[in-house]
């Protein structure tokens, strides 16, 4: 008992004894004095409590009798060294379980010789402090830091993981490291839900992994239980293994798994499998760890779903690619087969028209001209379909080089000149200066411009005006093909770039146009890193704008 402070403390022997008793009884650390045979001469309340008996019960007993059997091998050498050699040992750390308690505790002790007047050895003194709280706190912090670090590493790894296998490998590796587990596995249900397949097994002997690669979902294992029920399962000890999975407990022991954390993988609330982490030593899973394991499972589920969608998309795409390839092949062959007889039809019609097989009447000449127009139309239709298919399947090669706009426009206006002349149209170019050079495939650029110009001529009344305006900035050159024609209704302006779309077929004279020109032109423009757009006002005219990347000065030397 502590004396009241107002009562003066004298230094009499009796008082010293009482004080010493009070000090021992109140000390928050365990204190003991052992004789040369390591039997307790004096022990304070705190240490007696740790040992699990009263001061009276402890007194006279040997340290060995009082020590939990598991701890004695750790304590004995220290005590003996002090008793035999008279040397003190400070900050001696040991851990273990007290009798009747199953949590691991940690102590730090000083064991020292007790001498009378600094000479004769009376016995061994020990001061023992329970540092379990501190050790656990430090462990918790370390574990949290490890989990944080591994979570980042996992997130990084998952960004690059695009297949199911890559996701599983990343989750097992980083998940096990984050939880300080000795092994890990991902088990996924088969599509029919009848069996479970183990993937990415890590820390499991290869023969066991091979034997358990695939098994019935109903088998009594932690993984199948979790995959079936969607409930997490934490087995902390061999005892719990025996209680829940008696048939497997032995195998778990042989494999060296004393504790397991098994968490469900689920998509849209439906369990698709389980993530299992295995530990060689029995362990308690804190709330933090349980929550972390569930987060890990959620992360894994999402990544697996993403990988599954990507894989499905890849498969669909490669199937589509194959189908497209077949289509291209078919069209290429077919157009070749069609072109040969079509050319023959054209050739024979020409021979007839030339009168080689006898005189031709005017009526016959008229029919022959129709045959020839049809033949031309069919030929250009076939060629255009083939071009579009090739563009669609990226079978077109672009020979990109610096191209002078002025040179291309000269060629284009020469080609369309006769048409312009026939329809008595005004034609002018504006701002198309020699410094305007683009990155393009010259043939394809000509093709686009001829298509735009012939459309402008086709859809503009006789006597109308057509112009090409050029405009360049640092990055691109814009080529505007303007007409004063019939224009295009706003709701049709996007559609005309789709294949086979013609705004009003009646406006196209029979055999004029196929509805493929703009679809091909836009694909060609995009293939060269440019774009093709339209602005139009019905009744007033249309402007088609082709943009192309501008060639930098150093490139233009070649032009
Ligand atoms: P085609 O000219 O062979 O019919 P295009 O793909 O080149 O095929 O054009 C598709 C449709 O877009 C044309 O049929 C026409 O209806 C419309 N169109 C194209 N250019 C113009 C234009 N300059 N003025 C008005 N309509 C146009």
XYZ file of C-alpha atoms and ligand atoms in Angstrom:
586
model
C 0.000 0.000 0.000
C 1.307 3.507 -0.747
C 1.775 5.737 2.262
C 0.066 9.105 2.310
C 2.511 11.764 1.179
C 2.074 13.870 4.338
C 3.399 11.085 6.541
C 7.138 11.392 6.733
C 9.093 8.393 5.637
C 11.867 7.385 7.971
C 14.812 5.310 6.979
C 14.282 2.629 9.604
C 14.697 -0.987 8.527
C 11.041 -1.627 9.036
C 10.058 1.252 6.875
C 12.536 0.250 4.186
C 11.008 -3.191 4.090
C 7.495 -1.833 3.844
C 8.591 0.531 1.121
C 10.297 -2.215 -0.789
C 7.171 -4.375 -0.518
C 5.037 -1.503 -1.780
C 7.432 -0.877 -4.639
C 7.365 -4.511 -5.688
C 3.610 -4.769 -5.415
C 2.949 -1.595 -7.385
C 5.589 -2.010 -10.097
C 4.007 -2.308 -13.538
C 6.778 -4.703 -14.544
C 7.402 -8.236 -13.327
C 10.179 -8.545 -10.780
C 11.597 -11.711 -9.243
C 14.533 -12.797 -7.134
C 15.706 -16.380 -7.580
C 18.234 -18.282 -5.513
C 21.255 -20.072 -6.924
C 19.045 -23.066 -7.808
C 16.733 -20.806 -9.738
C 13.929 -21.148 -7.193
C 11.714 -18.153 -6.440
C 12.677 -16.351 -3.266
C 10.544 -13.320 -3.995
C 8.197 -12.500 -6.839
C 5.957 -9.494 -7.280
C 2.264 -9.471 -8.176
C 2.755 -8.471 -11.801
C 5.049 -11.402 -12.618
C 2.984 -13.850 -10.561
C -0.044 -12.823 -12.638
C 1.877 -13.413 -15.841
C 2.890 -16.850 -14.630
C -0.709 -17.538 -13.691
C -0.604 -17.916 -9.905
C -0.499 -15.884 -6.697
C 2.656 -14.571 -5.070
C 2.320 -17.183 -2.323
C 1.845 -20.046 -4.792
C 4.889 -18.995 -6.775
C 7.225 -18.526 -3.850
C 9.553 -21.476 -3.336
C 8.791 -23.019 -6.720
C 11.513 -23.436 -9.300
C 11.542 -21.183 -12.366
C 11.175 -24.268 -14.478
C 7.945 -25.296 -12.713
C 6.497 -21.834 -13.164
C 7.524 -21.297 -16.756
C 5.169 -22.449 -19.520
C 6.912 -25.490 -21.057
C 7.177 -23.832 -24.448
C 8.937 -20.821 -22.968
C 11.422 -22.611 -20.737
C 13.970 -23.329 -23.496
C 14.101 -19.587 -24.138
C 14.313 -18.552 -20.510
C 16.603 -21.196 -19.051
C 19.855 -20.330 -20.904
C 19.620 -16.712 -19.776
C 18.983 -17.616 -16.152
C 21.770 -20.185 -16.131
C 24.277 -17.820 -17.618
C 23.605 -15.287 -14.918
C 23.586 -17.871 -12.097
C 26.748 -19.595 -13.293
C 28.829 -16.759 -14.671
C 27.430 -13.823 -12.776
C 26.975 -11.809 -15.986
C 23.945 -9.610 -16.536
C 21.829 -9.881 -19.665
C 19.790 -6.892 -20.663
C 16.982 -6.425 -23.156
C 16.538 -10.121 -23.613
C 13.505 -10.640 -25.863
C 11.358 -13.731 -25.925
C 7.889 -14.642 -27.149
C 5.449 -17.439 -26.525
C 2.076 -18.483 -25.217
C 1.098 -18.456 -21.560
C -0.559 -21.532 -20.125
C -4.296 -21.418 -20.843
C -4.016 -18.623 -23.426
C -3.584 -19.086 -27.110
C -2.384 -15.645 -28.185
C 1.279 -15.056 -28.800
C 2.816 -12.625 -26.288
C 6.137 -10.850 -26.236
C 8.388 -9.931 -23.305
C 11.623 -8.120 -22.792
C 13.700 -8.968 -19.730
C 16.796 -7.983 -17.830
C 18.340 -10.794 -15.851
C 21.168 -9.858 -13.525
C 23.235 -11.181 -10.640
C 22.243 -9.951 -7.172
C 25.299 -9.477 -5.007
C 25.721 -8.526 -1.346
C 27.862 -5.462 -1.129
C 28.986 -6.045 -4.641
C 30.676 -9.354 -3.873
C 28.895 -12.532 -2.865
C 26.313 -13.720 -5.359
C 22.975 -13.998 -3.563
C 21.007 -15.088 -6.539
C 19.447 -13.955 -9.817
C 17.256 -10.928 -10.255
C 14.843 -10.553 -13.156
C 12.768 -7.681 -14.424
C 10.286 -8.715 -17.080
C 8.159 -6.354 -19.126
C 5.256 -7.438 -21.303
C 5.755 -5.617 -24.636
C 3.057 -7.470 -26.559
C 1.102 -4.279 -27.263
C 4.120 -2.493 -28.623
C 5.277 -5.437 -30.721
C 1.790 -5.953 -32.114
C 1.488 -2.251 -32.904
C 4.796 -2.300 -34.778
C 3.805 -5.487 -36.562
C 0.482 -3.977 -37.506
C 2.190 -0.928 -38.919
C 4.663 -3.038 -40.842
C 1.864 -5.211 -42.209
C -0.150 -2.164 -43.232
C 2.858 -0.642 -44.974
C 3.480 -3.939 -46.747
C -0.146 -4.193 -47.842
C -0.112 -0.607 -49.068
C 3.076 -1.153 -51.038
C 1.833 -4.384 -52.577
C -1.533 -2.829 -53.392
C 0.238 -0.198 -55.479
C 2.389 -2.861 -57.105
C -0.713 -4.935 -57.823
C -2.584 -1.963 -59.284
C 0.415 -1.283 -61.533
C 0.650 -4.915 -62.590
C -3.082 -5.096 -63.304
C -2.929 -2.113 -65.648
C -0.675 -4.131 -67.926
C -2.460 -7.466 -67.403
C -4.785 -8.077 -70.328
C -5.277 -11.828 -70.226
C -6.888 -13.912 -67.491
C -3.569 -15.632 -66.862
C -1.713 -12.355 -66.466
C -4.329 -11.074 -64.023
C -4.143 -14.246 -61.970
C -0.351 -14.255 -61.896
C -0.315 -10.620 -60.704
C -2.976 -11.159 -58.038
C -1.371 -14.302 -56.664
C 2.105 -12.771 -56.546
C 1.222 -9.401 -55.023
C -1.704 -10.678 -52.953
C 0.501 -13.283 -51.289
C 3.242 -10.723 -50.676
C 0.788 -8.186 -49.261
C -0.631 -10.702 -46.795
C 2.785 -12.235 -46.096
C 1.369 -15.535 -47.281
C 3.508 -18.506 -48.267
C 1.318 -19.534 -51.149
C -1.644 -18.513 -53.229
C -4.057 -19.776 -55.828
C -6.980 -18.603 -57.897
C -9.751 -21.114 -58.491
C -12.334 -20.407 -61.185
C -15.597 -22.203 -61.793
C -15.957 -23.936 -65.152
C -18.519 -22.361 -67.525
C -21.080 -25.053 -66.593
C -20.434 -24.372 -62.897
C -19.765 -28.035 -62.223
C -16.072 -27.967 -61.533
C -13.353 -25.773 -60.206
C -10.059 -25.135 -61.985
C -6.988 -24.086 -60.033
C -4.893 -21.461 -61.810
C -1.700 -19.659 -60.882
C -0.917 -22.027 -58.012
C 2.028 -20.680 -56.077
C 3.689 -22.306 -53.061
C 1.915 -25.618 -53.614
C 3.962 -28.775 -54.390
C 3.663 -29.451 -58.123
C 2.275 -32.974 -57.673
C -0.502 -31.677 -55.411
C -1.203 -28.812 -57.826
C -1.395 -31.292 -60.708
C -3.676 -33.678 -58.800
C -6.028 -30.870 -57.776
C -5.878 -28.977 -61.072
C -9.573 -29.522 -61.698
C -12.127 -31.063 -59.389
C -15.842 -31.213 -58.753
C -17.334 -28.052 -57.271
C -19.030 -30.191 -54.611
C -15.723 -31.489 -53.205
C -15.259 -30.527 -49.548
C -12.399 -28.034 -49.923
C -12.157 -24.444 -48.694
C -11.862 -23.154 -52.287
C -14.958 -24.962 -53.543
C -16.899 -24.009 -50.396
C -16.123 -20.317 -51.003
C -16.678 -20.542 -54.775
C -20.066 -22.189 -54.111
C -21.340 -19.994 -51.327
C -19.615 -16.682 -52.020
C -18.744 -16.546 -48.289
C -15.163 -15.815 -47.174
C -13.453 -18.422 -45.020
C -10.564 -17.908 -42.635
C -8.897 -20.977 -41.134
C -6.448 -19.869 -38.484
C -5.091 -23.172 -37.195
C -4.760 -26.892 -37.785
C -7.590 -27.253 -35.259
C -9.921 -25.196 -37.424
C -8.856 -27.180 -40.507
C -9.835 -30.375 -38.688
C -13.118 -28.925 -37.543
C -14.204 -27.736 -41.011
C -12.475 -30.080 -43.447
C -11.555 -33.242 -41.545
C -10.860 -35.228 -44.724
C -8.387 -32.662 -46.031
C -6.765 -31.490 -42.799
C -3.987 -34.011 -43.096
C -3.138 -33.068 -46.679
C -3.089 -29.417 -45.627
C -0.665 -30.301 -42.845
C 1.550 -32.306 -45.235
C 1.602 -29.464 -47.735
C 2.526 -27.166 -44.873
C -0.598 -25.038 -44.794
C -1.583 -24.335 -41.214
C -3.746 -21.310 -41.919
C -5.695 -20.142 -44.961
C -7.583 -17.065 -46.058
C -10.064 -17.883 -48.818
C -12.140 -15.064 -50.294
C -14.801 -15.161 -53.003
C -14.349 -13.812 -56.520
C -17.660 -12.532 -57.810
C -19.009 -10.641 -60.781
C -22.339 -8.889 -60.524
C -22.907 -10.572 -57.158
C -22.445 -14.053 -58.638
C -19.494 -16.103 -57.318
C -17.144 -17.111 -60.131
C -14.388 -18.631 -58.003
C -12.131 -18.003 -55.050
C -8.773 -16.554 -54.172
C -6.877 -18.627 -51.598
C -3.842 -17.558 -49.600
C -1.944 -20.123 -47.550
C 0.257 -19.668 -44.490
C 2.762 -22.134 -43.115
C 2.251 -20.998 -39.542
C -0.971 -20.773 -37.647
C -2.090 -17.213 -37.393
C -4.841 -14.901 -36.339
C -6.396 -12.825 -39.115
C -7.086 -9.317 -37.824
C -10.131 -7.369 -39.010
C -7.757 -5.282 -41.109
C -6.375 -8.337 -42.842
C -9.793 -9.838 -43.449
C -11.012 -6.582 -44.975
C -7.860 -6.338 -47.092
C -8.292 -9.899 -48.398
C -11.827 -9.015 -49.500
C -10.595 -5.864 -51.262
C -7.975 -7.974 -52.999
C -10.680 -10.372 -54.170
C -12.796 -7.510 -55.498
C -9.822 -6.064 -57.365
C -9.063 -9.495 -58.805
C -12.709 -10.032 -59.848
C -12.859 -6.717 -61.695
C -9.547 -7.330 -63.435
C -10.663 -10.832 -64.414
C -13.893 -9.482 -65.853
C -12.000 -6.821 -67.792
C -9.595 -9.454 -69.143
C -12.533 -11.696 -70.075
C -14.182 -8.874 -72.036
C -10.906 -8.005 -73.734
C -10.357 -11.639 -74.650
C -13.892 -11.919 -76.024
C -13.328 -8.750 -78.019
C -10.001 -10.038 -79.334
C -11.600 -13.314 -80.371
C -14.514 -11.528 -82.027
C -12.121 -9.194 -83.793
C -9.919 -11.953 -85.078
C -13.013 -13.863 -86.250
C -14.208 -10.702 -87.984
C -10.752 -10.234 -89.493
C -10.858 -13.748 -90.870
C -14.354 -13.170 -92.253
C -13.228 -9.874 -93.780
C -10.211 -11.506 -95.301
C -12.440 -14.145 -96.872
C -14.762 -11.396 -98.152
C -11.856 -9.459 -99.638
C -10.494 -12.556 -101.294
C -13.910 -13.406 -102.658
C -14.470 -9.910 -104.032
C -10.978 -9.725 -105.487
C -11.451 -13.015 -107.287
C -14.983 -12.207 -108.344
C -14.126 -8.774 -109.693
C -11.253 -10.242 -111.650
C -13.558 -12.891 -113.094
C -16.188 -10.262 -113.950
C -13.772 -7.781 -115.439
C -12.462 -10.182 -118.063
C -15.837 -10.880 -119.784
C -16.866 -7.234 -119.290
C -13.782 -6.060 -121.142
C -14.627 -8.560 -123.833
C -18.175 -7.141 -124.109
C -16.734 -3.628 -124.457
C -14.201 -4.778 -127.023
C -16.757 -6.614 -129.163
C -19.209 -3.705 -129.001
C -16.415 -1.450 -130.239
C -15.632 -3.837 -133.112
C -19.284 -3.899 -134.097
C -19.489 -0.113 -133.909
C -16.433 0.185 -136.148
C -18.341 -1.791 -138.786
C -15.780 -4.579 -138.894
C -18.562 -7.181 -139.058
C -20.659 -5.302 -141.553
C -22.476 -1.992 -141.849
C -24.133 -0.574 -138.689
C -27.452 1.278 -138.770
C -28.070 4.376 -136.645
C -30.453 2.457 -134.401
C -27.815 -0.255 -133.908
C -25.159 2.386 -133.184
C -27.410 3.860 -130.533
C -27.875 0.436 -128.908
C -24.140 -0.218 -129.089
C -23.476 3.085 -127.333
C -25.867 2.024 -124.544
C -24.087 -1.321 -124.271
C -20.787 0.498 -123.927
C -22.115 2.892 -121.284
C -23.510 -0.017 -119.283
C -20.244 -1.844 -119.640
C -18.313 1.176 -118.352
C -20.683 1.674 -115.490
C -20.497 -1.940 -114.409
C -16.732 -1.899 -114.648
C -16.430 1.223 -112.501
C -18.910 -0.198 -109.997
C -16.848 -3.347 -109.655
C -13.623 -1.376 -109.324
C -15.134 0.912 -106.703
C -16.551 -1.929 -104.613
C -13.177 -3.565 -104.675
C -11.444 -0.324 -103.666
C -13.797 0.210 -100.760
C -13.357 -3.331 -99.491
C -9.604 -2.957 -99.709
C -9.749 0.310 -97.759
C -12.025 -1.237 -95.178
C -9.672 -4.105 -94.559
C -6.575 -1.892 -94.605
C -5.330 -3.592 -97.748
C -4.530 -0.286 -99.399
C -0.951 0.917 -99.383
C -0.355 4.629 -99.053
C 2.850 5.962 -100.542
C 3.032 9.162 -98.565
C 5.388 11.842 -99.803
C 5.450 15.651 -100.056
C 3.003 16.630 -102.798
C 2.601 20.107 -104.317
C -1.032 21.168 -104.358
C -0.504 23.304 -107.413
C 0.832 20.405 -109.484
C -2.049 18.150 -108.462
C -4.616 20.825 -109.280
C -3.154 21.309 -112.749
C -3.631 17.620 -113.435
C -7.143 17.549 -111.980
C -8.399 20.583 -113.891
C -7.003 19.154 -117.128
C -8.871 15.912 -116.508
C -12.184 17.575 -115.678
C -11.755 20.389 -118.190
C -13.878 18.766 -120.951
C -16.783 18.174 -118.526
C -16.644 21.783 -117.346
C -16.577 22.909 -120.913
C -19.577 20.786 -121.927
C -21.657 22.267 -119.105
C -20.339 25.762 -119.767
C -19.207 26.244 -116.216
C -16.908 28.821 -114.722
C -13.972 27.339 -112.850
C -11.343 29.075 -110.764
C -8.757 28.309 -108.106
C -8.005 30.674 -105.230
C -4.992 30.860 -102.945
C -3.408 27.677 -104.297
C 0.145 28.984 -104.023
C 3.304 26.963 -104.735
C 4.285 26.905 -101.054
C 1.345 24.651 -100.219
C 2.758 21.153 -99.961
C 1.029 18.262 -98.211
C 1.947 14.809 -97.004
C -0.071 12.576 -99.285
C -0.175 9.754 -101.764
C -0.355 11.691 -105.024
C -2.529 9.157 -106.857
C -5.051 9.016 -104.057
C -5.152 12.773 -103.688
C -5.918 13.073 -107.416
C -8.634 10.430 -107.063
C -10.339 12.382 -104.258
C -10.191 15.713 -106.068
C -11.466 14.262 -109.349
C -14.351 12.683 -107.449
C -15.208 15.972 -105.703
C -14.955 17.983 -108.898
C -17.010 15.577 -111.001
C -19.695 15.529 -108.280
C -19.687 19.325 -108.228
C -20.111 19.358 -112.015
C -22.741 16.629 -111.908
C -24.904 18.324 -109.282
C -24.645 21.885 -110.601
C -26.845 23.283 -113.338
C -25.343 24.334 -116.649
C -23.656 27.731 -116.428
C -22.952 27.400 -112.709
C -19.641 28.103 -110.985
C -17.109 25.838 -109.393
C -14.043 26.891 -107.428
C -11.210 25.320 -105.502
C -9.902 27.398 -102.628
C -6.660 26.539 -100.837
C -5.739 27.597 -97.338
C -2.744 26.558 -95.285
C -1.763 26.875 -91.644
C 1.246 25.523 -89.762
C -0.098 21.962 -89.559
C -2.510 21.398 -92.398
C -3.734 22.485 -95.780
C -7.442 22.837 -96.501
C -8.771 22.336 -100.013
C -12.336 23.563 -100.483
C -14.272 22.403 -103.540
C -17.217 24.803 -103.862
C -20.146 24.653 -106.255
C -23.336 26.619 -106.859
C -25.342 23.432 -107.354
C -28.436 21.867 -105.869
C -26.918 21.458 -102.377
C -27.546 18.709 -99.840
C -30.177 18.705 -97.084
C -28.734 18.915 -93.560
C -29.970 15.451 -92.562
C -28.233 13.903 -95.564
C -24.853 15.533 -95.094
C -23.451 12.727 -92.936
C -25.143 9.948 -94.836
C -23.615 10.726 -98.232
C -20.269 9.454 -96.912
C -21.767 6.013 -96.389
C -21.425 3.497 -99.240
C -24.213 3.374 -101.826
C -25.968 6.467 -100.459
C -27.278 8.823 -103.121
C -29.506 11.647 -101.957
C -32.003 11.411 -104.748
C -31.455 8.703 -107.291
C -33.696 10.494 -109.758
C -31.165 13.312 -109.914
C -28.512 10.918 -111.044
C -29.045 10.182 -114.632
C -29.116 6.451 -115.261
C -25.640 4.994 -115.153
C -24.222 8.048 -113.438
C -22.486 7.356 -110.182
C -22.495 4.433 -107.846
C -22.839 6.110 -104.470
C -19.349 4.931 -103.543
C -17.221 7.925 -104.496
C -17.499 9.895 -101.245
C -17.199 6.785 -99.048
C -13.947 5.943 -100.820
C -12.730 9.551 -100.801
C -13.242 9.952 -97.055
C -11.441 6.666 -96.339
C -8.578 7.768 -98.572
C -8.389 11.159 -96.839
C -8.296 9.502 -93.415
C -5.735 6.985 -94.614
C -3.451 9.941 -95.354
C -4.026 11.466 -91.912
C -6.605 13.944 -93.184
C -10.386 14.378 -93.250
C -13.181 15.076 -95.679
C -16.265 17.045 -94.615
C -19.141 18.894 -96.241
C -21.090 22.081 -95.671
C -24.067 22.722 -97.872
C -27.245 24.751 -98.253
C -29.921 23.222 -100.433
C -30.479 25.309 -103.531
C -27.348 27.390 -102.973
C -24.483 24.956 -103.310
C -22.051 22.752 -101.455
C -18.500 23.021 -100.172
C -16.471 19.854 -99.629
C -13.387 20.451 -97.487
C -10.432 18.136 -97.692
C -7.783 18.625 -95.021
C -4.333 17.059 -95.260
C -1.221 17.298 -93.083
C 1.081 20.026 -94.278
C 4.618 18.979 -95.172
C 7.311 20.871 -93.262
C 9.820 22.874 -95.250
C 12.644 20.355 -94.993
C 10.359 17.738 -96.613
C 9.403 19.932 -99.489
C 12.830 19.919 -101.093
C 11.814 16.714 -102.814
C 8.769 18.253 -104.530
P -22.103 9.215 -106.675
O -21.652 10.573 -107.050
O -21.442 8.146 -107.452
O -23.571 9.067 -106.575
P -20.827 9.840 -104.233
O -20.513 8.994 -103.060
O -19.720 10.580 -104.860
O -21.566 8.902 -105.224
O -21.933 10.857 -103.772
C -23.034 10.395 -103.025
C -24.200 11.322 -103.143
O -23.909 12.571 -102.495
C -24.543 11.726 -104.547
O -25.332 10.774 -105.187
C -25.308 13.012 -104.299
O -26.619 12.704 -103.901
C -24.588 13.623 -103.144
N -23.579 14.602 -103.592
C -22.243 14.408 -103.719
N -21.620 15.544 -104.117
C -22.579 16.489 -104.235
C -22.586 17.869 -104.617
N -21.448 18.533 -104.951
N -23.766 18.524 -104.627
C -24.901 17.889 -104.290
N -24.966 16.591 -103.927
C -23.828 15.877 -103.898
